[in-house]
Amino acid sequence: MSCLALCVLAGCSNNGNFSSEYASGYSVSSPISCVPYARDVSKLNIHGDAYTWWNQAARSYERGNIPRPNAVFVLSKTSKLTRGHLAVVTRTIDARHIDVTHSNWGNDHASRSVIYKKMRVEDISTVNDWSLVRFWNHETGHFGSPYPAYGFIYQ
């Protein structure tokens, strides 16, 4: 299903649009899981919970710790991310910052019901390998909590 079809099914509206230097997106009527969204945007043929994509990708796709446009960024399973999380790289800013597109990110129904067309992500790992990151929180205007990550799956 295409992003447009997901948007139409979810009931997109212009009322929830927002844009800033580090984040832009739009609200939808209900959350769209990061898995089908990332699969649709990236065209990778992987299924299952987000955290399982890293090991599944080893069979068919190149993986690594260097961000590239269109790569799928896989976050680890944690107590807060019980199924992991996926985002697709849209732009590399510098060695420590990228922009991603993703969905279903937040702490409540309203924030999880947003398609982020752009969100800044910051690598805070000690060796610059993207194994620990923080995502921009457009509501607070700061980077959020640290999250462990597996790395990037390339097309």
Coordinates of C-alpha atoms in Angstrom, one line a residue:
M1 CA 0.0 0.0 0.0
S2 CA 1.4 3.4 -0.9
C3 CA 2.1 6.2 1.5
L4 CA -0.7 8.1 -0.2
A5 CA -3.1 5.3 0.3
L6 CA -2.1 5.0 4.0
C7 CA -2.7 8.7 4.3
V8 CA -6.1 8.6 2.7
L9 CA -7.1 5.6 4.9
A10 CA -5.9 7.3 8.0
G11 CA -7.8 10.5 7.2
C12 CA -5.1 13.1 6.7
S13 CA -6.0 16.8 7.2
N14 CA -4.2 20.0 6.8
N15 CA -5.1 21.1 10.3
G16 CA -2.3 19.0 11.8
N17 CA 0.5 20.2 9.6
F18 CA 3.6 21.5 11.3
S19 CA 7.1 22.5 10.1
S20 CA 10.3 23.6 11.8
E21 CA 14.0 23.3 11.2
Y22 CA 14.3 19.9 12.9
A23 CA 10.8 18.4 12.4
S24 CA 7.9 18.5 10.0
G25 CA 4.9 16.4 9.5
Y26 CA 1.1 16.0 9.7
S27 CA -1.5 14.4 11.9
V28 CA -3.6 11.5 10.9
S29 CA -6.7 10.2 12.6
S30 CA -5.0 7.1 14.1
P31 CA -1.5 5.8 14.5
I32 CA 0.1 4.0 11.5
S33 CA 2.7 1.4 12.7
C34 CA 6.3 2.2 11.8
V35 CA 6.7 -1.2 10.1
P36 CA 4.3 -0.8 7.2
Y37 CA 5.2 2.8 6.8
A38 CA 9.0 2.0 6.6
R39 CA 8.3 -0.9 4.3
D40 CA 6.3 1.3 2.0
V41 CA 8.8 4.1 1.9
S42 CA 11.9 2.0 1.7
K43 CA 10.5 -0.8 -0.5
L44 CA 12.4 -3.4 1.6
N45 CA 10.6 -6.7 1.7
I46 CA 10.8 -7.5 5.4
H47 CA 8.0 -8.2 7.8
G48 CA 7.5 -8.7 11.5
D49 CA 8.2 -6.5 14.5
A50 CA 10.6 -3.6 14.0
Y51 CA 13.4 -5.1 16.1
T52 CA 13.4 -8.3 14.1
W53 CA 14.2 -6.5 10.8
W54 CA 18.0 -6.3 11.7
N55 CA 18.5 -10.1 11.8
Q56 CA 16.1 -10.7 9.0
A57 CA 17.9 -8.3 6.8
A58 CA 21.2 -10.3 7.1
R59 CA 19.8 -12.8 4.6
S60 CA 19.0 -10.4 1.8
Y61 CA 20.3 -6.8 2.4
E62 CA 23.5 -5.1 3.3
R63 CA 23.7 -3.7 6.8
G64 CA 26.0 -1.2 8.5
N65 CA 26.5 1.7 10.9
I66 CA 26.8 4.6 8.4
P67 CA 23.6 6.5 7.5
R68 CA 22.7 6.7 3.9
P69 CA 19.6 8.2 2.3
N70 CA 16.8 5.6 2.0
A71 CA 18.4 3.3 4.5
V72 CA 16.1 1.9 7.2
F73 CA 17.3 2.8 10.7
V74 CA 16.5 0.0 13.2
L75 CA 16.1 0.8 16.9
S76 CA 16.5 -2.0 19.4
K77 CA 13.7 -3.5 21.5
T78 CA 13.6 -1.8 24.9
S79 CA 11.2 -1.4 27.8
K80 CA 9.8 1.7 26.1
L81 CA 10.1 0.4 22.6
T82 CA 8.7 -3.1 23.2
R83 CA 8.7 -3.9 19.4
G84 CA 11.7 -1.7 18.4
H85 CA 11.2 1.1 15.9
L86 CA 11.9 1.8 12.3
A87 CA 12.7 5.1 10.5
V88 CA 13.9 5.8 7.0
V89 CA 16.9 8.1 6.4
T90 CA 16.0 11.1 4.2
R91 CA 19.1 13.2 4.6
T92 CA 22.6 13.0 6.1
I93 CA 23.4 16.4 7.8
D94 CA 26.9 15.5 9.2
A95 CA 28.7 12.7 11.0
R96 CA 26.3 13.0 14.0
H97 CA 23.0 14.1 12.6
I98 CA 20.5 12.8 10.1
D99 CA 16.9 13.5 9.1
V100 CA 14.4 10.6 9.0
T101 CA 10.8 10.0 8.0
H102 CA 8.8 7.7 10.3
S103 CA 5.4 7.2 12.0
N104 CA 3.9 6.1 15.3
W105 CA 6.5 7.9 17.5
G106 CA 5.3 9.5 20.7
N107 CA 3.9 9.0 24.2
D108 CA 0.2 9.4 23.5
H109 CA -2.5 8.9 20.9
A110 CA -2.0 12.4 19.5
S111 CA 1.7 12.3 19.1
R112 CA 1.7 8.7 17.8
S113 CA -0.9 9.8 15.2
V114 CA 1.7 11.9 13.3
I115 CA 3.6 11.1 10.1
Y116 CA 7.0 12.8 10.4
K117 CA 8.2 13.7 7.0
K118 CA 11.4 15.0 8.7
M119 CA 12.8 14.5 12.2
R120 CA 16.3 15.2 13.2
V121 CA 18.2 12.3 14.9
E122 CA 21.5 12.8 16.8
D123 CA 24.1 10.1 17.3
I124 CA 25.3 10.2 20.9
S125 CA 27.3 7.0 20.9
T126 CA 30.9 7.3 22.2
V127 CA 32.5 5.9 19.0
N128 CA 30.1 7.6 16.5
D129 CA 28.6 4.2 15.3
W130 CA 24.9 5.2 15.6
S131 CA 24.4 2.6 18.4
L132 CA 22.9 5.2 20.7
V133 CA 20.7 8.0 19.4
R134 CA 18.2 10.7 20.4
F135 CA 15.3 11.9 18.3
W136 CA 14.1 15.5 18.1
N137 CA 11.0 16.3 20.1
H138 CA 9.1 19.0 18.2
E139 CA 6.8 19.6 21.2
T140 CA 9.6 20.4 23.7
G141 CA 12.1 21.8 21.2
H142 CA 14.9 19.5 22.4
F143 CA 16.4 16.1 21.7
G144 CA 14.6 13.4 23.7
S145 CA 15.7 10.3 25.6
P146 CA 18.6 8.0 24.4
Y147 CA 17.6 4.9 22.5
P148 CA 19.9 2.0 21.5
A149 CA 20.0 1.1 17.8
Y150 CA 21.2 -1.8 15.7
G151 CA 22.1 0.2 12.6
F152 CA 21.0 0.8 9.0
I153 CA 19.6 -1.6 6.4
Y154 CA 20.5 -0.6 2.9
Q155 CA 18.6 -1.1 -0.3

